[in-house]
mmCIF file of C-alpha atoms in Angstrom:
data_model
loop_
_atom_site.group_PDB
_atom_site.id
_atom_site.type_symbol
_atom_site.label_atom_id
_atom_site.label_comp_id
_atom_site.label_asym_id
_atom_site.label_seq_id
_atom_site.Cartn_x
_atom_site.Cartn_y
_atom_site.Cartn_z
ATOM 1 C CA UNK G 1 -0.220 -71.475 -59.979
ATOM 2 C CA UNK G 2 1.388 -70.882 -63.416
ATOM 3 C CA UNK G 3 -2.198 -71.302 -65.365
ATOM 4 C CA UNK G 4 -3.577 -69.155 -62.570
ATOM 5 C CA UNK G 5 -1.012 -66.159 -63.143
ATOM 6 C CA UNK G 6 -1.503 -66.699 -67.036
ATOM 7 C CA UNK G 7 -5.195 -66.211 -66.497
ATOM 8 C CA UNK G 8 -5.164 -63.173 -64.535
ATOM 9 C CA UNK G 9 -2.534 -61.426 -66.635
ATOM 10 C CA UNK G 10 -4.647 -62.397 -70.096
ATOM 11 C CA UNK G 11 -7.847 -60.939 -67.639
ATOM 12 C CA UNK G 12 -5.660 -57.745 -66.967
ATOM 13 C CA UNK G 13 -4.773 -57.775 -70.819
ATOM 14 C CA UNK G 14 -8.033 -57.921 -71.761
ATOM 15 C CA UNK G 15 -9.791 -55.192 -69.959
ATOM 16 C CA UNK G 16 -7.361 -53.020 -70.874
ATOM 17 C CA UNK G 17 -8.369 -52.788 -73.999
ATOM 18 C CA UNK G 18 -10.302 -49.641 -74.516
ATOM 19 C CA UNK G 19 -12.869 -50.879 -76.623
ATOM 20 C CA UNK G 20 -13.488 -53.695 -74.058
ATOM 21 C CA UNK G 21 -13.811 -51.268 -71.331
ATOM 22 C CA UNK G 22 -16.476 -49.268 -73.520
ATOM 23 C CA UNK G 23 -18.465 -51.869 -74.654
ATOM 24 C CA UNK G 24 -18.623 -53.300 -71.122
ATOM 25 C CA UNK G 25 -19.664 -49.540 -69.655
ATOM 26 C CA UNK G 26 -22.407 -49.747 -72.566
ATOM 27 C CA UNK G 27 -23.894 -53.069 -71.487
ATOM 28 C CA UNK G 28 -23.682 -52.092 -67.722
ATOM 29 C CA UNK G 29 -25.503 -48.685 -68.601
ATOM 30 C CA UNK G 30 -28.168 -50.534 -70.989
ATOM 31 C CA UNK G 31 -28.885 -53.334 -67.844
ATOM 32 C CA UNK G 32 -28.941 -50.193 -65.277
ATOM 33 C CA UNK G 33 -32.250 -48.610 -67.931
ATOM 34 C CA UNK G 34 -33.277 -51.762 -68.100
ATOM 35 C CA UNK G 35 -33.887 -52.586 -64.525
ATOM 36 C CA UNK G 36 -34.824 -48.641 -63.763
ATOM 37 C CA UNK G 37 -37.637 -49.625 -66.653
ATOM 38 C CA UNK G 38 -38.212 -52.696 -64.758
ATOM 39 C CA UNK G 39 -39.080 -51.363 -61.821
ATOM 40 C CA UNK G 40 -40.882 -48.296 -62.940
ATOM 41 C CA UNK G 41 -43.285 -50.591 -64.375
ATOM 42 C CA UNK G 42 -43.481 -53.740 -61.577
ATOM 43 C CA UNK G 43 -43.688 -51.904 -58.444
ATOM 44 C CA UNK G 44 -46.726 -49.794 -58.598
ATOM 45 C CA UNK G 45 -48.511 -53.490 -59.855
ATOM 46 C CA UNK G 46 -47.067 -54.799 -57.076
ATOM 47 C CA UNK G 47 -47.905 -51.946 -54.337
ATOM 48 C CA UNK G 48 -51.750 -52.418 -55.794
ATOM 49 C CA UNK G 49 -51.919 -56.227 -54.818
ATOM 50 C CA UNK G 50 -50.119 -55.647 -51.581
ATOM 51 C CA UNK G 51 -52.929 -52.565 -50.945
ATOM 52 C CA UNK G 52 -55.938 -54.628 -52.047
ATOM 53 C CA UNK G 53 -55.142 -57.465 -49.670
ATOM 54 C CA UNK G 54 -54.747 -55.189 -46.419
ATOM 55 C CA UNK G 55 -57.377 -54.135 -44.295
ATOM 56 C CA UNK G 56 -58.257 -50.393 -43.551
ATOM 57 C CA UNK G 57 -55.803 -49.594 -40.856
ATOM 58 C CA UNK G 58 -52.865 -50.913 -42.569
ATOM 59 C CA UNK G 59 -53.806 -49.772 -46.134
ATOM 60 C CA UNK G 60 -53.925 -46.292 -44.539
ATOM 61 C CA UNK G 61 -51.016 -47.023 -41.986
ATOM 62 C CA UNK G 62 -48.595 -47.204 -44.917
ATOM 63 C CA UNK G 63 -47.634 -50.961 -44.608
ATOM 64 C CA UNK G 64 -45.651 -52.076 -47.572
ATOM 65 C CA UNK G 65 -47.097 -55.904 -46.720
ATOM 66 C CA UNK G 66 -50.408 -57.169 -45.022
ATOM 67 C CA UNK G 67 -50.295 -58.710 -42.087
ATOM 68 C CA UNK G 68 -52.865 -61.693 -42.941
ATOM 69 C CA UNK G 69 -54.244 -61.285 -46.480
ATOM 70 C CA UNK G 70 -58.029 -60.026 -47.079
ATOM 71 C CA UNK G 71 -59.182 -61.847 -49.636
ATOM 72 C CA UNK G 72 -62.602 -60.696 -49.086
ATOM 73 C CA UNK G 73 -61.723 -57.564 -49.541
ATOM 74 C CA UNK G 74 -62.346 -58.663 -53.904
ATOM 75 C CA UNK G 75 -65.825 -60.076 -52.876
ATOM 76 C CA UNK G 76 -66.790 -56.968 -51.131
ATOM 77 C CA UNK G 77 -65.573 -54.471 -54.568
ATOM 78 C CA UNK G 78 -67.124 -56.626 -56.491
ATOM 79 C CA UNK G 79 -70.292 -56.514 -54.868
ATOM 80 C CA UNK G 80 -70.406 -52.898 -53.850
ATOM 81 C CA UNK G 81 -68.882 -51.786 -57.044
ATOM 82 C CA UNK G 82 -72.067 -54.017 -59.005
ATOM 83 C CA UNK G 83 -68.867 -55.220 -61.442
ATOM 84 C CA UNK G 84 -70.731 -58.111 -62.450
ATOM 85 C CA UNK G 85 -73.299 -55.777 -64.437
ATOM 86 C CA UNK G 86 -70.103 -53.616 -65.852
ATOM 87 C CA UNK G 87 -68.095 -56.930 -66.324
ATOM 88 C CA UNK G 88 -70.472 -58.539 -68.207
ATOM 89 C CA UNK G 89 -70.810 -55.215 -70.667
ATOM 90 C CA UNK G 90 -67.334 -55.138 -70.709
ATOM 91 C CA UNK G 91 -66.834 -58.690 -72.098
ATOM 92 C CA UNK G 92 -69.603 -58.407 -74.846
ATOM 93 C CA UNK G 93 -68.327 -54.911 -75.985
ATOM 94 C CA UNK G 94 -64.502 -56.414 -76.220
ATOM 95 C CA UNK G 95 -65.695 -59.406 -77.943
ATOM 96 C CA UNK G 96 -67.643 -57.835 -80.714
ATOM 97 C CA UNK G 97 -64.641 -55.057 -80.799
ATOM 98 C CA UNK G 98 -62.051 -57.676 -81.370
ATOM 99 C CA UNK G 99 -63.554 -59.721 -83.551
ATOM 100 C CA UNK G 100 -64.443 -57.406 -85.772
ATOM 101 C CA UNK G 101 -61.069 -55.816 -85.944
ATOM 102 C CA UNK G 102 -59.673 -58.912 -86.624
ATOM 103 C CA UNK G 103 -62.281 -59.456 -89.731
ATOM 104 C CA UNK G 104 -62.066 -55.929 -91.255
ATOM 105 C CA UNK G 105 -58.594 -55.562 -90.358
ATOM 106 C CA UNK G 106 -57.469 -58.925 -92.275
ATOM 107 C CA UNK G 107 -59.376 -57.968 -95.352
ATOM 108 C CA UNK G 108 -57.561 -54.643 -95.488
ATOM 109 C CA UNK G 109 -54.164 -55.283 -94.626
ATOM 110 C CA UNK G 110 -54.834 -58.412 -97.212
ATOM 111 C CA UNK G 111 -55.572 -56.447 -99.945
ATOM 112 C CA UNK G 112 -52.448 -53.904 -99.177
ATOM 113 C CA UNK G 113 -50.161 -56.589 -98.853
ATOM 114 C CA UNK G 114 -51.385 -58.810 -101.596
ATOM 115 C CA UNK G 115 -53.686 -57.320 -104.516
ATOM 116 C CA UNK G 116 -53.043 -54.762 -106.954
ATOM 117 C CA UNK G 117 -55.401 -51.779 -107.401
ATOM 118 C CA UNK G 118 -55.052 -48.443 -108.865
ATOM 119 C CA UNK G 119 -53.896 -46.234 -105.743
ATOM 120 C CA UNK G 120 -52.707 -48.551 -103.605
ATOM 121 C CA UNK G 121 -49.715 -46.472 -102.272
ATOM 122 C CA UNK G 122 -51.838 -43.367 -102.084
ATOM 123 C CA UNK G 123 -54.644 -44.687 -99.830
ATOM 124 C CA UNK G 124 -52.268 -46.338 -97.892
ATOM 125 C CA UNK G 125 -50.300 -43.864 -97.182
ATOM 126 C CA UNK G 126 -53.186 -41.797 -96.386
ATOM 127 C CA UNK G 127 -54.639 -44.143 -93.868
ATOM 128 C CA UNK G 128 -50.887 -43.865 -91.660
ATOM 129 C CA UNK G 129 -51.265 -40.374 -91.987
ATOM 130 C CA UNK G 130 -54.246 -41.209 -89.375
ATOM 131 C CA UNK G 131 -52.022 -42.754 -86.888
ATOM 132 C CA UNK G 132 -50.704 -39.343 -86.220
ATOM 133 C CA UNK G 133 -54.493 -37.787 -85.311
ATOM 134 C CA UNK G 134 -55.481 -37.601 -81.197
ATOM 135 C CA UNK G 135 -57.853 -39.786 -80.484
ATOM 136 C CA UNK G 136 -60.197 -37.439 -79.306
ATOM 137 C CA UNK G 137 -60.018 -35.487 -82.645
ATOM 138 C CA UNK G 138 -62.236 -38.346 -83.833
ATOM 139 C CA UNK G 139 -65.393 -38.280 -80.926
ATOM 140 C CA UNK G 140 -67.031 -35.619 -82.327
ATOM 141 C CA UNK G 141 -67.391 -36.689 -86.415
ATOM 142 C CA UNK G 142 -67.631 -40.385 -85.016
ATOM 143 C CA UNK G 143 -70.369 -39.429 -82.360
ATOM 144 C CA UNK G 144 -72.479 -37.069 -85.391
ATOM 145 C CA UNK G 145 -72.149 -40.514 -87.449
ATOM 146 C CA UNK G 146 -73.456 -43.079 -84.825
ATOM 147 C CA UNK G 147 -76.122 -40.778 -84.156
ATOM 148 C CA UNK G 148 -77.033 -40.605 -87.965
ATOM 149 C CA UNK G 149 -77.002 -44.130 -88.204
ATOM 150 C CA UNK G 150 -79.143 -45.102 -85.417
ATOM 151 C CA UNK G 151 -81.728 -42.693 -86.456
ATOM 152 C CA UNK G 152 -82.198 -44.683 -90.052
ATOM 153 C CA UNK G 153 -81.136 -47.732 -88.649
ATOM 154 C CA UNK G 154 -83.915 -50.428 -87.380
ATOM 155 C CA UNK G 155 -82.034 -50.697 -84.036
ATOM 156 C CA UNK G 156 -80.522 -48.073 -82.070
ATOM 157 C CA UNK G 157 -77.091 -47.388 -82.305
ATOM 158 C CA UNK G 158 -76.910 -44.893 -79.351
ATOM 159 C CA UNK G 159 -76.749 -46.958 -75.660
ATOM 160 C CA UNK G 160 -76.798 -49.698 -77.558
ATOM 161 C CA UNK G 161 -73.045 -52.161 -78.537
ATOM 162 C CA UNK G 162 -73.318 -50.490 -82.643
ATOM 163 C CA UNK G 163 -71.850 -47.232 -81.052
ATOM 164 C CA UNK G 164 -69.386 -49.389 -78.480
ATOM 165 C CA UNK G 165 -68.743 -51.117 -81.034
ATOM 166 C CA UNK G 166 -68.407 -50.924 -84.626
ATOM 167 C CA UNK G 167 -66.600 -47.623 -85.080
ATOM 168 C CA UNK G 168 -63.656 -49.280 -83.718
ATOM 169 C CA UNK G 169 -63.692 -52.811 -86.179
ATOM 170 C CA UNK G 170 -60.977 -50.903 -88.098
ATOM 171 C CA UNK G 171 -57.875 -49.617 -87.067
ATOM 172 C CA UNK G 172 -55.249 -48.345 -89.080
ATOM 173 C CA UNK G 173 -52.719 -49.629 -86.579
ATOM 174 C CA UNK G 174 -54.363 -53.100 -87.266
ATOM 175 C CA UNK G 175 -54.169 -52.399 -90.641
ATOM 176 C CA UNK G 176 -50.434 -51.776 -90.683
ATOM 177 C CA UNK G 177 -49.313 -54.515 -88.422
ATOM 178 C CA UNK G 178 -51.110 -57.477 -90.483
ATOM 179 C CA UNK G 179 -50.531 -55.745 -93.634
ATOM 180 C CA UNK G 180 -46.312 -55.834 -92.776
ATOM 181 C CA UNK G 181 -46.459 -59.087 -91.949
ATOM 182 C CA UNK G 182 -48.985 -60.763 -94.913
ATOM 183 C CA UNK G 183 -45.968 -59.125 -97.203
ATOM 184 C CA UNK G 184 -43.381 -61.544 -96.045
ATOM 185 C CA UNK G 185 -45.391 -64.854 -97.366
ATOM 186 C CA UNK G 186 -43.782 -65.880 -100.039
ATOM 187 C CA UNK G 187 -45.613 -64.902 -103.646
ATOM 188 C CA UNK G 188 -45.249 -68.593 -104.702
ATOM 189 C CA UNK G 189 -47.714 -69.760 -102.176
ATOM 190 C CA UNK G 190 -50.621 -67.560 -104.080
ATOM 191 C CA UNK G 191 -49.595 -69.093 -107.690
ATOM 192 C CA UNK G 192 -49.743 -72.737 -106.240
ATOM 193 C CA UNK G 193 -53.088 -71.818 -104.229
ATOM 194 C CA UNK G 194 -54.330 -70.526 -107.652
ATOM 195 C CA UNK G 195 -53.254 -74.165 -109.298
ATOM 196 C CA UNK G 196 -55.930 -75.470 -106.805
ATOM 197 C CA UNK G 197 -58.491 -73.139 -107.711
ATOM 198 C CA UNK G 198 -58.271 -70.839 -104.977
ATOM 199 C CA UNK G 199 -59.579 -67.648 -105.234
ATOM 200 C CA UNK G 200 -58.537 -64.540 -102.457
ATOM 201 C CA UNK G 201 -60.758 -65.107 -99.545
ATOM 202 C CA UNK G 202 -60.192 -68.880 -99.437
ATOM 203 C CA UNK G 203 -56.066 -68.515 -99.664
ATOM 204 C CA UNK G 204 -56.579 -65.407 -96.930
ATOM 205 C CA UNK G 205 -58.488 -68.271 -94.669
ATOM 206 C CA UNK G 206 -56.610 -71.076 -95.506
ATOM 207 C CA UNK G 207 -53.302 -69.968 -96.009
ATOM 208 C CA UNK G 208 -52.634 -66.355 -94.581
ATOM 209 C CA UNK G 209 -54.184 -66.282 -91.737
ATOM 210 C CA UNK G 210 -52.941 -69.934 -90.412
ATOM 211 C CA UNK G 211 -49.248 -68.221 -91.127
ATOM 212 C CA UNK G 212 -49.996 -65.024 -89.673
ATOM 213 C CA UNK G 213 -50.437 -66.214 -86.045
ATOM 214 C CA UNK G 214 -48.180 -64.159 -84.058
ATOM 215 C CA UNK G 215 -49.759 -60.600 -85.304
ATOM 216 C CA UNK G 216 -53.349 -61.914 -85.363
ATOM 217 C CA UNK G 217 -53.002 -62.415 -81.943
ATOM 218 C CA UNK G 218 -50.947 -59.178 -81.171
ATOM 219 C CA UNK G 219 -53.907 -57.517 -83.014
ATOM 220 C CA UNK G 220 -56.275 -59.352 -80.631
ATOM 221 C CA UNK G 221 -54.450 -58.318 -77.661
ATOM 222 C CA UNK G 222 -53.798 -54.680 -78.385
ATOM 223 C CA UNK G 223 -57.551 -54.304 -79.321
ATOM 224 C CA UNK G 224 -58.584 -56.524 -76.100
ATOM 225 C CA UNK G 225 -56.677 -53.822 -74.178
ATOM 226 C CA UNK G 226 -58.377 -50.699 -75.905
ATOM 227 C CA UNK G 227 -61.714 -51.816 -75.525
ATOM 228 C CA UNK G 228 -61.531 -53.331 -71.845
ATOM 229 C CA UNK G 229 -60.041 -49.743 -70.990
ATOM 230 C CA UNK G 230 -62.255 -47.623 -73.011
ATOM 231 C CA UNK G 231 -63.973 -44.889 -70.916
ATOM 232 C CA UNK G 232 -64.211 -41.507 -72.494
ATOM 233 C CA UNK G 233 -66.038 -42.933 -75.988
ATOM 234 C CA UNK G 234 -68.386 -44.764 -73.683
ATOM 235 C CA UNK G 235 -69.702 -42.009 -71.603
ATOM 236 C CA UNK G 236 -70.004 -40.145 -74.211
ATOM 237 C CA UNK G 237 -72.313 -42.895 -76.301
ATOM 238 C CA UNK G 238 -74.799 -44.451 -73.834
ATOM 239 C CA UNK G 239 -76.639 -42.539 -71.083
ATOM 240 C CA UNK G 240 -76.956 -45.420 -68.356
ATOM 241 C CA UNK G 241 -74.990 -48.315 -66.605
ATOM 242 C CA UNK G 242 -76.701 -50.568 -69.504
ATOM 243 C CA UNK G 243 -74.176 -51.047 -72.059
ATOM 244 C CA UNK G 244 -71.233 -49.151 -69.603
ATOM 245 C CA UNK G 245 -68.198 -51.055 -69.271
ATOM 246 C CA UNK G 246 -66.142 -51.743 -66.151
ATOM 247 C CA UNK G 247 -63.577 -49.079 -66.755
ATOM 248 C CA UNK G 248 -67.022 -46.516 -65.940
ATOM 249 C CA UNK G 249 -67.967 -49.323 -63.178
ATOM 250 C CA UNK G 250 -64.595 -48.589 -61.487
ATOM 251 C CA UNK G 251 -64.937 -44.797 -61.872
ATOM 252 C CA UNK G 252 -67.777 -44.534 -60.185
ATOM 253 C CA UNK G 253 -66.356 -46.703 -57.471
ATOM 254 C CA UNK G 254 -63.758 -44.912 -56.578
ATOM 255 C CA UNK G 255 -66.065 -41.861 -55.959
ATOM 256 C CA UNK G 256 -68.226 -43.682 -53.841
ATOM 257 C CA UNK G 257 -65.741 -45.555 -51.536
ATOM 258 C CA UNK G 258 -63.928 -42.246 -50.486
ATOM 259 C CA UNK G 259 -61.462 -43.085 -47.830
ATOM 260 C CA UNK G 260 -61.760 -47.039 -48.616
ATOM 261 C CA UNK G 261 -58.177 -47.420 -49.891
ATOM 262 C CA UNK G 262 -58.177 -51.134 -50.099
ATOM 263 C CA UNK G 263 -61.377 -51.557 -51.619
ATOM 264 C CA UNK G 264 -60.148 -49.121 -54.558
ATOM 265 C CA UNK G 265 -56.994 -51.417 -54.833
ATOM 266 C CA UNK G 266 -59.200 -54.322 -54.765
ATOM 267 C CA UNK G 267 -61.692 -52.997 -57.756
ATOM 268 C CA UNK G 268 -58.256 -51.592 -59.329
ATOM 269 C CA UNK G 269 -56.885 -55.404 -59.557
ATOM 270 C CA UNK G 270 -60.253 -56.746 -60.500
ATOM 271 C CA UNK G 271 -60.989 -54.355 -63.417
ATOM 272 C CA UNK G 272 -56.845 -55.182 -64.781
ATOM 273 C CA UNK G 273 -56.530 -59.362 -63.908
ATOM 274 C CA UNK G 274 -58.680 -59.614 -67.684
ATOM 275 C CA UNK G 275 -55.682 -58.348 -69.388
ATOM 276 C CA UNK G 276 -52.801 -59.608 -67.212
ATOM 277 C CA UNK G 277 -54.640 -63.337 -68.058
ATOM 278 C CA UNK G 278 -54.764 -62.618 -71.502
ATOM 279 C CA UNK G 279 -51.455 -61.242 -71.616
ATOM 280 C CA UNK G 280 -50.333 -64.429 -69.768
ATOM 281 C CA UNK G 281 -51.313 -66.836 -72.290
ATOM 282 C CA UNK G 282 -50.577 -64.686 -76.097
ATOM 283 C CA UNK G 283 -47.236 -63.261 -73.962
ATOM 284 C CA UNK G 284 -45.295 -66.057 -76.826
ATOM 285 C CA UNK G 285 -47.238 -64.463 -79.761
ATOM 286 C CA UNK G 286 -47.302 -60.872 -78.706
ATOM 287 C CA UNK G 287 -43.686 -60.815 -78.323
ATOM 288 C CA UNK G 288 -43.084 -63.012 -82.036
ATOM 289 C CA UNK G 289 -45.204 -60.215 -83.553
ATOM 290 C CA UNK G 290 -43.735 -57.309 -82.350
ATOM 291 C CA UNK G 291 -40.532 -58.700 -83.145
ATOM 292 C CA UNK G 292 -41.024 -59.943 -86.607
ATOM 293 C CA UNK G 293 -43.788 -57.516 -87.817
ATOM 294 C CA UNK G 294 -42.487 -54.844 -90.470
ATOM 295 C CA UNK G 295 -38.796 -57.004 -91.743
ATOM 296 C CA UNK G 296 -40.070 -56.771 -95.025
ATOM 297 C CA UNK G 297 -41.631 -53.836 -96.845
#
């Protein structure tokens, strides 16, 4: 009883401390955003997967849970919604996309991190300075260029993967995030890889890019993400279902099944699952680049 009573009054000591009692407020007001956050972002996921598995009546009906899950209701979208042609587009436009960004990125950012060239800071600074530019800004000069190109190009660029493609192998974003975190290998590494005889590309393969893990594959996801959801740039750059991606595939979809509430649900979850897989297995790296990207200069 005596250690009890010497608890509670050290308790009652404790919390009345005023700075206690703020910085416990604080927390308790950070967890309640949190959660809010939380939530904001979960339940509308969640409502979509609990929609896609019910049938009409009960999608309709306002049911927050099906009674027996639909699973058909996937095969059906898929099949009415022709995703496998807009899948497939999908997959080779995001592959090319991303690969390329990770080629063209890692060159830049290498040579901003690494090398010394007259007007380093200037260009650099001049290529954040496009961060701050609408997307949309950049349709029309990019659309007058792909159109150029294909016409003195031996393939054609227009509703073809150059235009899907290519304009977006370079980000500055992409730029930025490699280029922060190539600048916290240590300099010694590059003297010791020149010892060996190693000029720039071969330490960027061998050495950089082994190190820089965590924001290669944050790169890859954020640029998985932007071309799996791209819509407006490929409407405006192909002029049939072709070379459309599923983003388009879903569009139309959701015109033509009118009233069909699950079946949008179920074309909804089918067009996202890419990214919530992908997300599922770089969630480590994504999280170690965001985190670490930009300590040092």
């Amino acid at each position: 009883m005596a250690n009890e009573a010497i608890a509670n009054s050290a308790l009652q000591s404790r919390w009345a401390d005023p700075a206690t009692r703020r910085a416990a407020l604080n927390q308790a007001i950070i967890y309640t955003v949190l959660i809010i956050g939380a939530a904001a972002a979960i339940l509308p996921f969640l409502y979509t997967v609990s929609v896609s598995l019910m049938n009409l009546t009960e999608a309709t009906g306002g049911r927050a849970l099906p009674s027996t899950p639909q699973w058909t209701n996937y095969t059906e979208a898929w099949h009415d919604a022709q995703f496998s042609l807009y899948f497939m587009n999908s997959v080779k436009i995001t592959l090319i996309s991303v690969g390329g960004a990770v080629v063209f990125c890692a060159l830049a950012a290498y040579a901003f991190a690494q090398m010394e060239f007259p007007g380093k800071s200037f260009l650099f600074t001049l290529l954040l300075s496009t961060l701050m530019l609408p997307e949309a800004i950049t349709w029309v000069p990019n659309f007058i260029t792909v159109s150029w190109l294909g016409r003195i190009s031996p393939i054609p660029w227009i509703n073809n993967w150059p235009s899907l493609t290519i304009p977006f192998m370079a980000s500055a974003f992409g730029i930025f995030l490699l280029r922060q975190f190539f600048q916290q290998i240590p300099r010694e590494l590059w003297d010791s890889a020149q010892i060996d005889g190693s000029g720039h590309l071969r330490y960027l393969i061998t050495v950089v890019l082994p190190l820089s893990t965590a924001a290669v594959m944050t790169l890859v996801l954020f640029g998985f993400v932007g071309a799996w959801n791209a819509l407006a740039w490929p409407i405006l750059v192909t002029t049939s279902s072709d070379w459309r991606p599923i983003s388009y595939g879903l569009l139309v979809f959701l015109d033509e099944a009118g009233a069909l509430l699950h079946l949008q649900m179920a074309g909804a979850i089918i067009t996202m699952l890419p990214i919530v897989v992908l997300y599922f297995f770089t969630q480590r790296h994504f999280i170690e680049g965001i985190a670490t990207t930009g300590l040092k200069g």
